[in-house]
Amino acid sequence: GSGTTVELIQPNGDLQGTGGVAWGSAPALCTIFSSLEGDQPPGGAQKVDFGGKLVLELGSGTGAVGLWVAKHWPTSRVILTDLAEAQSLLQENVRANGLSNCDVRELEWSLDGAAVPNLLAGLDDFFEENVDDGVCRGRFVDAVIASDCVYSQHAELKWKPLASVISSAVCR
């Protein structure tokens, strides 16, 4: 890997869902990001560089991937999001890693894209200006990341609101 490591507090079954565990997909995604950051990523893949970027992580759980991104690219700003029950765990993990470039915000996908402007509140220093190109108006993130945010074959995730959240966040 890249040598970037993250300290994680994992309460396992203490959260209602399974967000208290860093599943195998988290280190796998970090390894993929690391492998794609060179000047010529393998297989013609697109280069990954979150430096200076605003990154929104959906369904952060322990925050493993978002914290890794924030540590690996210290000039990035990462918004870790999850349900209310995961907020204190996310905040603990941000503190455990001594990161000042992470924000923890509550996000419930069922609220559709209407919740996205609130996620970006208080980040004025990160935006040069509002976008207004006739299609997109407002402020948007540079990247949306997620790792194992749909964790059960029985999960009744409403895909349309999730797609709306992603669209409202990036509008590109």
mmCIF file of C-alpha atoms in Angstrom:
data_model
loop_
_atom_site.group_PDB
_atom_site.id
_atom_site.type_symbol
_atom_site.label_atom_id
_atom_site.label_comp_id
_atom_site.label_asym_id
_atom_site.label_seq_id
_atom_site.Cartn_x
_atom_site.Cartn_y
_atom_site.Cartn_z
ATOM 1 C CA GLY A 1 0.000 0.000 0.000
ATOM 2 C CA SER A 2 0.820 3.629 0.372
ATOM 3 C CA GLY A 3 2.035 3.599 3.952
ATOM 4 C CA THR A 4 -0.972 5.672 5.010
ATOM 5 C CA THR A 5 -2.601 4.139 8.074
ATOM 6 C CA VAL A 6 -5.755 5.005 9.965
ATOM 7 C CA GLU A 7 -6.551 4.444 13.634
ATOM 8 C CA LEU A 8 -10.099 3.089 14.012
ATOM 9 C CA ILE A 9 -12.372 2.629 16.971
ATOM 10 C CA GLN A 10 -14.811 -0.161 16.070
ATOM 11 C CA PRO A 11 -17.627 -0.851 18.531
ATOM 12 C CA ASN A 12 -18.856 -3.734 16.348
ATOM 13 C CA GLY A 13 -22.424 -4.499 17.434
ATOM 14 C CA ASP A 14 -22.998 -1.275 19.336
ATOM 15 C CA LEU A 15 -24.582 0.466 16.355
ATOM 16 C CA GLN A 16 -28.041 -0.503 15.168
ATOM 17 C CA GLY A 17 -26.822 -1.421 11.683
ATOM 18 C CA THR A 18 -23.380 -2.658 10.753
ATOM 19 C CA GLY A 19 -21.728 0.766 10.495
ATOM 20 C CA GLY A 20 -19.522 0.078 13.515
ATOM 21 C CA VAL A 21 -17.253 -2.274 11.572
ATOM 22 C CA ALA A 22 -14.699 -1.529 8.862
ATOM 23 C CA TRP A 23 -15.473 -4.206 6.272
ATOM 24 C CA GLY A 24 -12.944 -5.611 3.816
ATOM 25 C CA SER A 25 -14.076 -3.297 1.056
ATOM 26 C CA ALA A 26 -12.655 -0.262 2.925
ATOM 27 C CA PRO A 27 -8.955 -1.225 2.753
ATOM 28 C CA ALA A 28 -9.555 -2.594 -0.745
ATOM 29 C CA LEU A 29 -10.874 0.784 -1.936
ATOM 30 C CA CYS A 30 -7.949 2.607 -0.278
ATOM 31 C CA THR A 31 -5.541 0.251 -2.077
ATOM 32 C CA ILE A 32 -7.290 0.981 -5.376
ATOM 33 C CA PHE A 33 -7.079 4.763 -4.773
ATOM 34 C CA SER A 34 -3.382 4.404 -3.951
ATOM 35 C CA SER A 35 -2.699 2.358 -7.088
ATOM 36 C CA LEU A 36 -4.371 4.979 -9.289
ATOM 37 C CA GLU A 37 -2.537 8.050 -8.074
ATOM 38 C CA GLY A 38 0.596 7.829 -10.232
ATOM 39 C CA ASP A 39 1.083 9.736 -13.480
ATOM 40 C CA GLN A 40 0.127 6.682 -15.520
ATOM 41 C CA PRO A 41 -2.275 4.414 -13.627
ATOM 42 C CA PRO A 42 -2.394 0.792 -14.810
ATOM 43 C CA GLY A 43 -4.682 -0.257 -17.616
ATOM 44 C CA GLY A 44 -5.386 3.272 -18.790
ATOM 45 C CA ALA A 45 -7.474 3.979 -15.681
ATOM 46 C CA GLN A 46 -8.165 7.563 -14.668
ATOM 47 C CA LYS A 47 -5.682 9.094 -12.218
ATOM 48 C CA VAL A 48 -6.961 9.608 -8.654
ATOM 49 C CA ASP A 49 -5.826 12.720 -6.805
ATOM 50 C CA PHE A 50 -7.990 14.140 -4.029
ATOM 51 C CA GLY A 51 -5.426 16.827 -3.110
ATOM 52 C CA GLY A 52 -7.177 20.192 -2.776
ATOM 53 C CA LYS A 53 -10.557 18.534 -3.436
ATOM 54 C CA LEU A 54 -13.791 18.474 -1.471
ATOM 55 C CA VAL A 55 -14.764 14.816 -1.012
ATOM 56 C CA LEU A 56 -18.128 13.559 0.245
ATOM 57 C CA GLU A 57 -18.222 10.061 1.738
ATOM 58 C CA LEU A 58 -21.637 8.413 1.888
ATOM 59 C CA GLY A 59 -22.434 5.840 4.562
ATOM 60 C CA SER A 60 -19.107 6.399 6.309
ATOM 61 C CA GLY A 61 -19.725 4.010 9.228
ATOM 62 C CA THR A 62 -16.351 4.027 11.005
ATOM 63 C CA GLY A 63 -15.031 6.544 8.471
ATOM 64 C CA ALA A 64 -12.226 4.212 7.371
ATOM 65 C CA VAL A 65 -12.080 5.298 3.712
ATOM 66 C CA GLY A 66 -12.771 8.999 4.242
ATOM 67 C CA LEU A 67 -10.213 9.185 7.049
ATOM 68 C CA TRP A 68 -7.654 7.441 4.843
ATOM 69 C CA VAL A 69 -8.320 9.926 2.025
ATOM 70 C CA ALA A 70 -7.964 12.856 4.464
ATOM 71 C CA LYS A 71 -4.655 11.486 5.791
ATOM 72 C CA HIS A 72 -3.272 10.517 2.389
ATOM 73 C CA TRP A 73 -4.170 13.874 0.801
ATOM 74 C CA PRO A 74 -3.824 16.415 3.648
ATOM 75 C CA THR A 75 -4.942 19.301 1.403
ATOM 76 C CA SER A 76 -8.273 17.595 0.769
ATOM 77 C CA ARG A 77 -11.415 18.341 2.773
ATOM 78 C CA VAL A 78 -13.540 15.263 3.517
ATOM 79 C CA ILE A 79 -17.150 15.270 4.678
ATOM 80 C CA LEU A 80 -17.943 12.003 6.462
ATOM 81 C CA THR A 81 -21.670 11.278 6.463
ATOM 82 C CA ASP A 82 -23.910 8.679 8.036
ATOM 83 C CA LEU A 83 -27.062 8.341 10.082
ATOM 84 C CA ALA A 84 -27.427 10.019 13.493
ATOM 85 C CA GLU A 85 -26.432 6.836 15.339
ATOM 86 C CA ALA A 86 -22.950 6.872 13.771
ATOM 87 C CA GLN A 87 -22.069 10.522 14.429
ATOM 88 C CA SER A 88 -20.245 10.076 17.746
ATOM 89 C CA LEU A 89 -18.191 7.150 16.387
ATOM 90 C CA LEU A 90 -17.177 9.182 13.334
ATOM 91 C CA GLN A 91 -16.178 12.122 15.539
ATOM 92 C CA GLU A 92 -14.145 9.810 17.800
ATOM 93 C CA ASN A 93 -12.306 8.381 14.787
ATOM 94 C CA VAL A 94 -11.564 11.854 13.388
ATOM 95 C CA ARG A 95 -10.082 12.818 16.799
ATOM 96 C CA ALA A 96 -8.144 9.522 17.071
ATOM 97 C CA ASN A 97 -6.418 10.391 13.793
ATOM 98 C CA GLY A 98 -5.819 14.050 14.652
ATOM 99 C CA LEU A 99 -7.438 15.246 11.424
ATOM 100 C CA SER A 100 -8.545 18.840 10.953
ATOM 101 C CA ASN A 101 -9.572 18.377 7.317
ATOM 102 C CA CYS A 102 -12.609 16.166 8.111
ATOM 103 C CA ASP A 103 -16.149 17.248 8.868
ATOM 104 C CA VAL A 104 -18.764 14.882 10.285
ATOM 105 C CA ARG A 105 -22.341 15.446 9.125
ATOM 106 C CA GLU A 106 -25.597 13.578 9.421
ATOM 107 C CA LEU A 107 -27.119 12.450 6.155
ATOM 108 C CA GLU A 108 -30.135 10.267 5.624
ATOM 109 C CA TRP A 109 -30.513 9.330 1.984
ATOM 110 C CA SER A 110 -34.290 9.115 2.199
ATOM 111 C CA LEU A 111 -34.314 12.915 2.446
ATOM 112 C CA ASP A 112 -33.318 12.984 -1.209
ATOM 113 C CA GLY A 113 -30.932 15.631 -2.500
ATOM 114 C CA ALA A 114 -32.538 18.346 -0.381
ATOM 115 C CA ALA A 115 -30.072 17.619 2.431
ATOM 116 C CA VAL A 116 -26.946 18.304 0.381
ATOM 117 C CA PRO A 117 -26.821 22.137 0.726
ATOM 118 C CA ASN A 118 -26.833 21.706 4.533
ATOM 119 C CA LEU A 119 -23.850 19.358 4.274
ATOM 120 C CA LEU A 120 -21.846 22.098 2.621
ATOM 121 C CA ALA A 121 -22.792 24.794 5.151
ATOM 122 C CA GLY A 122 -19.834 26.250 7.001
ATOM 123 C CA LEU A 123 -17.327 25.284 4.315
ATOM 124 C CA ASP A 124 -17.226 28.737 2.702
ATOM 125 C CA ASP A 125 -13.433 28.867 2.847
ATOM 126 C CA PHE A 126 -13.247 25.858 0.537
ATOM 127 C CA PHE A 127 -15.270 27.360 -2.316
ATOM 128 C CA GLU A 128 -13.941 29.995 -4.655
ATOM 129 C CA GLU A 129 -17.407 30.839 -5.944
ATOM 130 C CA ASN A 130 -20.852 29.454 -6.524
ATOM 131 C CA VAL A 131 -21.458 27.578 -9.758
ATOM 132 C CA ASP A 132 -24.100 29.032 -12.041
ATOM 133 C CA ASP A 133 -23.809 27.697 -15.559
ATOM 134 C CA GLY A 134 -27.508 27.528 -16.373
ATOM 135 C CA VAL A 135 -27.713 23.855 -15.397
ATOM 136 C CA CYS A 136 -25.944 23.665 -12.044
ATOM 137 C CA ARG A 137 -26.400 26.402 -9.453
ATOM 138 C CA GLY A 138 -24.770 26.440 -6.039
ATOM 139 C CA ARG A 139 -21.844 24.618 -4.490
ATOM 140 C CA PHE A 140 -20.750 21.096 -5.240
ATOM 141 C CA VAL A 141 -18.232 18.530 -4.108
ATOM 142 C CA ASP A 142 -15.416 17.299 -6.320
ATOM 143 C CA ALA A 143 -15.905 13.611 -5.572
ATOM 144 C CA VAL A 144 -18.353 11.245 -3.925
ATOM 145 C CA ILE A 145 -16.939 8.060 -2.404
ATOM 146 C CA ALA A 146 -18.631 5.101 -0.734
ATOM 147 C CA SER A 147 -17.494 1.707 0.464
ATOM 148 C CA ASP A 148 -19.938 -1.029 1.391
ATOM 149 C CA CYS A 149 -22.651 1.496 2.163
ATOM 150 C CA VAL A 150 -25.338 -1.004 1.175
ATOM 151 C CA TYR A 151 -24.549 -3.821 3.526
ATOM 152 C CA SER A 152 -27.395 -6.283 3.326
ATOM 153 C CA GLN A 153 -29.235 -8.066 0.582
ATOM 154 C CA HIS A 154 -32.350 -7.303 2.632
ATOM 155 C CA ALA A 155 -31.630 -3.581 2.925
ATOM 156 C CA GLU A 156 -34.532 -1.593 1.603
ATOM 157 C CA LEU A 157 -32.455 1.169 0.108
ATOM 158 C CA LYS A 158 -34.388 3.516 -2.083
ATOM 159 C CA TRP A 159 -32.057 4.009 -5.029
ATOM 160 C CA LYS A 160 -33.783 7.090 -6.397
ATOM 161 C CA PRO A 161 -33.100 9.230 -3.293
ATOM 162 C CA LEU A 162 -29.498 7.965 -3.201
ATOM 163 C CA ALA A 163 -29.043 8.926 -6.851
ATOM 164 C CA SER A 164 -30.584 12.321 -6.081
ATOM 165 C CA VAL A 165 -28.124 12.891 -3.221
ATOM 166 C CA ILE A 166 -25.183 12.065 -5.482
ATOM 167 C CA SER A 167 -26.533 14.228 -8.308
ATOM 168 C CA SER A 168 -27.177 17.155 -5.941
ATOM 169 C CA ALA A 169 -23.658 16.864 -4.572
ATOM 170 C CA VAL A 170 -21.762 16.819 -7.874
ATOM 171 C CA CYS A 171 -24.077 18.210 -10.605
ATOM 172 C CA ARG A 172 -21.611 17.475 -13.388
#
